[in-house]
Amino acid sequence: MKNLLKIICLILITVCLLPKEVRAASFKDLTDETLLTEIDYLVEQDIVRGYSNTLFKPNEKVTKAQVAVMLTRALGLNTINIKNPNFQDVTTAHKYYKEIAAVQNAGIFNAVDKFHPDAMMTRGQMAIVLHRAFQLKGSDPYYFSDVTEQTPGYKEILTLAHNHLIRGYEDGAFKPNEPVTRAHFSAFLARAMTLTKPDLLKDPAFVYTYAHYSLSDNQRYTLNYQYDHHDGKNDVWTVQNVSTAQTFPNELLYGHDRIYGQAIASDATTHYDLYLELPLRLGVILHEDDEGVTSGVRVTVKTTNGTVQAGEVQYTGVVILEERSIYSDVVKTYYFVDGIGLVKELHNDIVVLELLNRTMK
């Protein structure tokens, strides 16, 4: 009997030590790596699951019932003593009755006679439900070639584009009447859940002290960053070595309602070393195939709510960005805190900049 108890305890311990989630990278049928960050997030949050440890079926079409389940989990909707929406085709015995009732009661789906739980969700319908679920705001004159004012979900599609949740296809189309796939809906949902518009600029009221490791001369410096003036476009920050009073090139920070940029003002032809469109959300926000001055660069938001240790401070709510370039083997990782700005920067695994403290002027 004692041996049996030992075996049972060993089994229980082993089960507890097994990983709880399957990472998206482990699904062998996920070949589009640009969506891995979003799918990983939903898997970790237990909002979406694979069909096995190796299959996700990214190209399978999503049904309305499956969308109801994912939105219920994502929003934490109440499914206890839920009010019956009285859909003719969804009885209380339906497998997903509670989730379907929850999303309808939340106003995400319309009150109609039939829900059609097995119907495929189109990309246009997806825009409408995400707009309602997350109460998204804003709109740009952003035009897809196949989206007009007569398109169902026209305003909602433009709002999702305004918030960088969708990009459309290479030919400029959005394909609003096409069924949405599991991979795409997962990506859109994860982006909506992690949407944020942080203030990435340094606060001019403070002097920032950073530990800096220079890869050019392999020297370590303690640097003070102090706001000097606004040049009509950028905040200009002077940079000085604390020990020697040696000055470094100024830092230029560009802040706009929809843009963040940072650069080293080493010459008159300055370009932004990091250039981001706001708001931010999980996943790839700049692809190396995109045209323009940033072509060849991929920027991925790894999280909008991370943690990091910088100096003696443990920061939460951290935006973590990863930058890769087809022209370099260096992977840059940036850690930003809302209202504070950059607190840490890594080049590969080397910490090149770390905020030690901020002091009021």
Short mmCIF file of C-alpha atoms in Angstrom, two decimals:
data_model
loop_
_atom_site.label_atom_id
_atom_site.label_comp_id
_atom_site.label_asym_id
_atom_site.label_seq_id
_atom_site.Cartn_x
_atom_site.Cartn_y
_atom_site.Cartn_z
CA MET A 1 0.00 0.00 0.00
CA LYS A 2 2.84 2.38 0.88
CA ASN A 3 4.49 1.68 -2.49
CA LEU A 4 1.21 2.45 -4.25
CA LEU A 5 0.93 5.78 -2.43
CA LYS A 6 4.50 6.62 -3.41
CA ILE A 7 3.73 5.91 -7.06
CA ILE A 8 0.58 8.07 -6.95
CA CYS A 9 2.50 10.94 -5.34
CA LEU A 10 5.24 10.65 -7.96
CA ILE A 11 2.67 10.79 -10.75
CA LEU A 12 1.03 13.87 -9.23
CA ILE A 13 4.38 15.63 -8.84
CA THR A 14 5.29 14.81 -12.45
CA VAL A 15 1.98 16.15 -13.74
CA CYS A 16 2.46 19.39 -11.77
CA LEU A 17 5.90 19.85 -13.30
CA LEU A 18 4.68 19.47 -16.86
CA PRO A 19 4.40 22.71 -18.85
CA LYS A 20 0.88 24.13 -18.67
CA GLU A 21 0.90 25.77 -22.09
CA VAL A 22 2.04 24.84 -25.54
CA ARG A 23 3.97 27.61 -27.22
CA ALA A 24 2.95 28.65 -30.71
CA ALA A 25 6.43 27.88 -32.02
CA SER A 26 5.83 24.21 -31.17
CA PHE A 27 2.89 23.94 -33.58
CA LYS A 28 4.46 22.45 -36.69
CA ASP A 29 1.77 23.86 -38.99
CA LEU A 30 2.42 27.50 -38.02
CA THR A 31 4.62 28.64 -40.87
CA ASP A 32 3.80 32.37 -40.70
CA GLU A 33 6.20 33.47 -37.99
CA THR A 34 4.89 37.04 -38.06
CA LEU A 35 1.87 35.89 -36.01
CA LEU A 36 3.70 33.73 -33.45
CA THR A 37 3.84 36.42 -30.76
CA GLU A 38 0.07 36.93 -30.81
CA ILE A 39 -0.79 33.24 -30.90
CA ASP A 40 1.69 32.52 -28.09
CA TYR A 41 -0.03 35.17 -26.00
CA LEU A 42 -3.49 33.65 -26.46
CA VAL A 43 -2.19 30.14 -25.77
CA GLU A 44 -0.52 31.33 -22.56
CA GLN A 45 -3.74 33.09 -21.52
CA ASP A 46 -5.68 29.86 -22.22
CA ILE A 47 -7.94 31.72 -24.66
CA VAL A 48 -7.15 29.57 -27.68
CA ARG A 49 -5.83 26.03 -27.85
CA GLY A 50 -4.31 23.80 -30.46
CA TYR A 51 -5.81 20.56 -31.65
CA SER A 52 -2.78 18.75 -30.25
CA ASN A 53 0.71 19.60 -29.05
CA THR A 54 1.78 19.92 -32.69
CA LEU A 55 -1.25 21.18 -34.64
CA PHE A 56 -2.92 24.58 -34.52
CA LYS A 57 -4.71 24.46 -37.91
CA PRO A 58 -4.09 28.15 -38.61
CA ASN A 59 -5.94 28.17 -41.95
CA GLU A 60 -9.11 26.58 -40.62
CA LYS A 61 -12.04 29.01 -40.71
CA VAL A 62 -13.43 30.35 -37.43
CA THR A 63 -17.12 29.90 -36.61
CA LYS A 64 -19.33 32.36 -34.73
CA ALA A 65 -19.56 29.92 -31.82
CA GLN A 66 -15.76 29.66 -31.58
CA VAL A 67 -15.48 33.44 -31.64
CA ALA A 68 -18.03 33.64 -28.82
CA VAL A 69 -15.92 31.25 -26.73
CA MET A 70 -12.68 33.16 -27.30
CA LEU A 71 -14.26 36.55 -26.57
CA THR A 72 -15.87 35.21 -23.39
CA ARG A 73 -12.48 34.03 -22.16
CA ALA A 74 -10.67 37.18 -23.30
CA LEU A 75 -13.14 39.55 -21.64
CA GLY A 76 -13.81 37.40 -18.59
CA LEU A 77 -17.56 37.52 -19.23
CA ASN A 78 -19.94 36.11 -16.66
CA THR A 79 -21.47 32.77 -17.67
CA ILE A 80 -23.28 32.01 -14.39
CA ASN A 81 -27.06 32.47 -14.30
CA ILE A 82 -26.78 33.97 -17.74
CA LYS A 83 -29.87 35.47 -19.37
CA ASN A 84 -31.14 33.32 -22.23
CA PRO A 85 -31.06 35.30 -25.51
CA ASN A 86 -33.61 32.81 -26.93
CA PHE A 87 -31.86 32.09 -30.19
CA GLN A 88 -33.95 29.56 -32.07
CA ASP A 89 -30.85 27.57 -33.05
CA VAL A 90 -29.01 27.73 -29.68
CA THR A 91 -30.77 25.85 -26.89
CA THR A 92 -29.55 25.62 -23.31
CA ALA A 93 -28.21 22.18 -24.21
CA HIS A 94 -25.86 23.62 -26.87
CA LYS A 95 -22.18 23.02 -26.15
CA TYR A 96 -21.42 26.74 -26.22
CA TYR A 97 -24.75 28.08 -24.98
CA LYS A 98 -23.26 29.98 -22.03
CA GLU A 99 -20.57 31.68 -24.10
CA ILE A 100 -22.97 32.59 -26.90
CA ALA A 101 -25.45 34.00 -24.38
CA ALA A 102 -22.64 35.92 -22.64
CA VAL A 103 -21.42 37.72 -25.77
CA GLN A 104 -24.96 38.53 -26.89
CA ASN A 105 -25.85 39.92 -23.47
CA ALA A 106 -22.68 42.02 -23.61
CA GLY A 107 -23.92 43.61 -26.82
CA ILE A 108 -21.17 42.11 -28.96
CA PHE A 109 -23.60 40.25 -31.20
CA ASN A 110 -26.99 41.45 -32.34
CA ALA A 111 -30.26 40.25 -30.81
CA VAL A 112 -31.74 38.25 -33.67
CA ASP A 113 -33.92 35.15 -34.01
CA LYS A 114 -31.07 32.86 -35.03
CA PHE A 115 -27.39 33.00 -34.10
CA HIS A 116 -26.05 30.51 -36.68
CA PRO A 117 -23.31 29.16 -34.39
CA ASP A 118 -21.63 27.07 -37.09
CA ALA A 119 -21.53 29.87 -39.66
CA MET A 120 -18.07 31.09 -40.60
CA MET A 121 -17.13 34.55 -39.35
CA THR A 122 -16.12 36.94 -42.12
CA ARG A 123 -13.32 39.49 -41.78
CA GLY A 124 -15.86 42.31 -41.88
CA GLN A 125 -17.95 40.72 -39.12
CA MET A 126 -14.76 40.21 -37.14
CA ALA A 127 -14.09 43.94 -37.28
CA ILE A 128 -17.58 44.69 -35.97
CA VAL A 129 -17.40 42.33 -32.97
CA LEU A 130 -13.87 43.39 -31.97
CA HIS A 131 -14.91 47.04 -32.22
CA ARG A 132 -17.81 46.37 -29.86
CA ALA A 133 -15.95 44.04 -27.53
CA PHE A 134 -13.05 46.42 -26.87
CA GLN A 135 -14.89 49.72 -27.46
CA LEU A 136 -12.24 50.88 -29.90
CA LYS A 137 -12.02 54.56 -30.82
CA GLY A 138 -10.60 56.65 -33.63
CA SER A 139 -10.67 56.57 -37.41
CA ASP A 140 -8.38 57.62 -40.24
CA PRO A 141 -9.07 58.21 -43.93
CA TYR A 142 -7.39 54.83 -44.34
CA TYR A 143 -8.77 53.24 -47.46
CA PHE A 144 -8.65 49.62 -48.48
CA SER A 145 -9.26 49.11 -52.18
CA ASP A 146 -12.33 46.95 -51.53
CA VAL A 147 -13.85 48.79 -48.54
CA THR A 148 -16.37 51.58 -49.20
CA GLU A 149 -19.05 53.30 -47.18
CA GLN A 150 -21.47 50.65 -48.44
CA THR A 151 -19.36 47.85 -46.94
CA PRO A 152 -20.94 46.33 -43.79
CA GLY A 153 -18.54 47.21 -40.97
CA TYR A 154 -17.00 50.11 -42.92
CA LYS A 155 -16.47 52.35 -39.87
CA GLU A 156 -15.33 49.45 -37.70
CA ILE A 157 -12.76 48.33 -40.28
CA LEU A 158 -11.31 51.85 -40.44
CA THR A 159 -11.17 51.99 -36.63
CA LEU A 160 -9.24 48.72 -36.47
CA ALA A 161 -6.84 50.05 -39.11
CA HIS A 162 -6.46 53.31 -37.15
CA ASN A 163 -5.39 51.27 -34.12
CA HIS A 164 -2.98 49.14 -36.17
CA LEU A 165 -4.88 45.93 -35.48
CA ILE A 166 -5.18 45.14 -39.19
CA ARG A 167 -3.08 45.91 -42.25
CA GLY A 168 -4.80 44.22 -45.16
CA TYR A 169 -3.19 42.41 -48.05
CA GLU A 170 -0.30 43.39 -50.32
CA ASP A 171 -2.67 44.46 -53.10
CA GLY A 172 -4.34 46.98 -50.79
CA ALA A 173 -7.46 44.87 -50.21
CA PHE A 174 -9.00 43.94 -46.88
CA LYS A 175 -11.32 41.19 -48.22
CA PRO A 176 -14.18 41.92 -45.80
CA ASN A 177 -16.37 39.09 -47.14
CA GLU A 178 -13.69 36.42 -46.83
CA PRO A 179 -13.91 34.00 -43.87
CA VAL A 180 -11.40 34.80 -41.16
CA THR A 181 -8.91 32.07 -40.27
CA ARG A 182 -7.93 30.84 -36.82
CA ALA A 183 -4.47 32.41 -37.15
CA HIS A 184 -5.77 35.79 -38.25
CA PHE A 185 -8.56 35.99 -35.69
CA SER A 186 -6.09 34.99 -32.96
CA ALA A 187 -3.74 37.77 -34.07
CA PHE A 188 -6.50 40.41 -34.23
CA LEU A 189 -7.83 39.38 -30.82
CA ALA A 190 -4.42 39.40 -29.13
CA ARG A 191 -3.69 42.83 -30.60
CA ALA A 192 -6.98 44.24 -29.34
CA MET A 193 -6.32 42.82 -25.87
CA THR A 194 -2.86 44.40 -25.65
CA LEU A 195 -3.57 47.75 -27.30
CA THR A 196 -1.88 50.65 -25.52
CA LYS A 197 -0.84 54.22 -26.22
CA PRO A 198 2.01 54.93 -23.80
CA ASP A 199 4.02 58.13 -23.48
CA LEU A 200 7.49 56.95 -24.54
CA LEU A 201 9.23 60.33 -24.15
CA LYS A 202 11.54 61.19 -21.30
CA ASP A 203 10.11 63.66 -18.77
CA PRO A 204 11.85 67.06 -19.18
CA ALA A 205 11.39 67.77 -15.46
CA PHE A 206 13.99 65.11 -14.58
CA VAL A 207 17.68 64.46 -15.11
CA TYR A 208 18.15 60.84 -16.18
CA THR A 209 21.26 58.92 -15.11
CA TYR A 210 22.12 55.83 -17.14
CA ALA A 211 24.80 53.18 -16.98
CA HIS A 212 26.15 52.87 -20.52
CA TYR A 213 28.36 50.17 -22.00
CA SER A 214 29.96 51.32 -25.24
CA LEU A 215 30.42 48.53 -27.76
CA SER A 216 32.71 50.74 -29.85
CA ASP A 217 35.44 51.07 -27.19
CA ASN A 218 34.31 48.45 -24.64
CA GLN A 219 34.18 51.10 -21.94
CA ARG A 220 31.55 51.68 -19.26
CA TYR A 221 30.22 55.16 -18.62
CA THR A 222 27.75 56.84 -16.32
CA LEU A 223 25.77 59.32 -18.39
CA ASN A 224 23.44 62.16 -17.45
CA TYR A 225 20.64 63.03 -19.87
CA GLN A 226 19.20 66.52 -19.35
CA TYR A 227 16.49 68.26 -21.35
CA ASP A 228 17.88 71.34 -23.10
CA HIS A 229 15.33 72.72 -25.53
CA HIS A 230 12.78 71.95 -28.22
CA ASP A 231 14.16 72.59 -31.70
CA GLY A 232 10.79 73.01 -33.35
CA LYS A 233 10.46 69.31 -33.99
CA ASN A 234 12.36 67.33 -31.39
CA ASP A 235 13.09 67.41 -27.67
CA VAL A 236 16.87 67.91 -27.48
CA TRP A 237 18.62 66.17 -24.58
CA THR A 238 22.26 66.83 -23.75
CA VAL A 239 24.33 63.80 -22.75
CA GLN A 240 27.33 64.12 -20.43
CA ASN A 241 29.80 61.71 -18.85
CA VAL A 242 29.34 62.12 -15.09
CA SER A 243 32.98 61.35 -14.27
CA THR A 244 34.80 63.47 -16.85
CA ALA A 245 32.17 66.03 -17.91
CA GLN A 246 32.82 64.84 -21.46
CA THR A 247 29.85 65.55 -23.70
CA PHE A 248 28.31 62.95 -25.99
CA PRO A 249 26.17 63.69 -29.05
CA ASN A 250 22.73 65.02 -28.15
CA GLU A 251 19.72 62.75 -28.13
CA LEU A 252 16.71 63.82 -30.17
CA LEU A 253 13.25 62.59 -29.18
CA TYR A 254 10.24 63.14 -31.40
CA GLY A 255 6.82 62.89 -29.82
CA HIS A 256 3.51 63.15 -31.59
CA ASP A 257 0.02 61.85 -30.94
CA ARG A 258 0.70 59.03 -33.41
CA ILE A 259 4.50 58.84 -33.63
CA TYR A 260 7.56 58.25 -31.44
CA GLY A 261 11.11 58.64 -32.75
CA GLN A 262 14.58 58.72 -31.23
CA ALA A 263 17.92 59.58 -32.78
CA ILE A 264 21.50 60.49 -31.98
CA ALA A 265 22.22 64.00 -33.27
CA SER A 266 25.70 63.23 -34.56
CA ASP A 267 25.36 65.11 -37.82
CA ALA A 268 23.01 67.23 -39.90
CA THR A 269 21.54 64.25 -41.76
CA THR A 270 20.08 62.65 -38.65
CA HIS A 271 17.53 59.90 -39.12
CA TYR A 272 15.52 58.23 -36.41
CA ASP A 273 17.22 55.11 -35.08
CA LEU A 274 13.87 53.92 -33.72
CA TYR A 275 10.63 55.09 -35.29
CA LEU A 276 7.25 53.82 -34.06
CA GLU A 277 3.65 54.46 -34.98
CA LEU A 278 1.24 54.64 -32.04
CA PRO A 279 -0.80 53.07 -30.54
CA LEU A 280 1.20 49.91 -29.90
CA ARG A 281 -0.03 46.36 -29.64
CA LEU A 282 1.44 42.88 -29.49
CA GLY A 283 3.21 41.43 -32.51
CA VAL A 284 5.12 42.66 -35.56
CA ILE A 285 4.49 46.38 -36.08
CA LEU A 286 7.14 46.98 -38.74
CA HIS A 287 8.08 44.35 -41.32
CA GLU A 288 11.37 44.18 -43.17
CA ASP A 289 9.53 44.08 -46.49
CA ASP A 290 7.81 47.42 -45.85
CA GLU A 291 8.88 50.27 -48.10
CA GLY A 292 10.46 53.52 -46.92
CA VAL A 293 13.43 54.57 -44.83
CA THR A 294 12.83 51.71 -42.39
CA SER A 295 12.91 48.99 -45.07
CA GLY A 296 14.89 45.95 -44.01
CA VAL A 297 13.95 46.36 -40.35
CA ARG A 298 11.50 44.27 -38.33
CA VAL A 299 10.14 45.63 -35.05
CA THR A 300 8.10 43.32 -32.83
CA VAL A 301 6.24 44.28 -29.67
CA LYS A 302 6.95 41.34 -27.38
CA THR A 303 4.64 42.59 -24.64
CA THR A 304 2.83 45.77 -23.64
CA ASN A 305 2.62 44.76 -19.97
CA GLY A 306 5.98 43.27 -19.04
CA THR A 307 8.37 43.66 -16.13
CA VAL A 308 12.06 44.58 -16.03
CA GLN A 309 14.71 45.38 -13.45
CA ALA A 310 16.66 48.57 -14.19
CA GLY A 311 18.98 49.98 -11.57
CA GLU A 312 17.36 49.17 -8.26
CA VAL A 313 13.81 49.53 -9.55
CA GLN A 314 11.47 46.77 -10.68
CA TYR A 315 9.25 48.27 -13.36
CA THR A 316 5.86 46.89 -14.36
CA GLY A 317 3.61 47.68 -17.31
CA VAL A 318 6.70 47.69 -19.52
CA VAL A 319 6.55 47.84 -23.31
CA ILE A 320 9.24 45.51 -24.66
CA LEU A 321 10.29 45.97 -28.29
CA GLU A 322 12.59 43.78 -30.35
CA GLU A 323 14.33 45.17 -33.43
CA ARG A 324 16.00 43.03 -36.09
CA SER A 325 17.62 44.08 -39.35
CA ILE A 326 18.54 42.21 -42.50
CA TYR A 327 21.78 44.26 -42.49
CA SER A 328 23.00 43.19 -39.04
CA ASP A 329 23.15 40.21 -36.70
CA VAL A 330 22.48 42.45 -33.71
CA VAL A 331 19.08 42.04 -32.08
CA LYS A 332 18.14 45.17 -30.13
CA THR A 333 15.68 45.00 -27.26
CA TYR A 334 14.12 48.17 -25.82
CA TYR A 335 12.23 48.52 -22.53
CA PHE A 336 9.92 51.53 -22.22
CA VAL A 337 7.82 52.66 -19.25
CA ASP A 338 4.83 54.95 -19.70
CA GLY A 339 5.67 58.51 -18.61
CA ILE A 340 9.33 57.66 -18.01
CA GLY A 341 10.65 56.56 -21.37
CA LEU A 342 13.50 54.16 -22.11
CA VAL A 343 14.73 52.35 -19.00
CA LYS A 344 16.86 49.62 -20.58
CA GLU A 345 18.38 48.61 -23.91
CA LEU A 346 20.09 45.38 -24.92
CA HIS A 347 22.14 44.53 -27.99
CA ASN A 348 21.85 40.76 -28.22
CA ASP A 349 22.35 39.78 -24.56
CA ILE A 350 24.53 42.79 -23.65
CA VAL A 351 23.01 45.59 -21.59
CA VAL A 352 24.16 48.78 -23.31
CA LEU A 353 21.92 51.25 -21.46
CA GLU A 354 20.22 51.00 -18.06
CA LEU A 355 18.44 53.69 -16.09
CA LEU A 356 20.00 54.07 -12.65
CA ASN A 357 17.86 56.91 -11.33
CA ARG A 358 15.94 60.09 -12.13
CA THR A 359 16.24 63.28 -10.13
CA MET A 360 14.15 66.41 -10.27
CA LYS A 361 15.91 69.42 -11.71
#
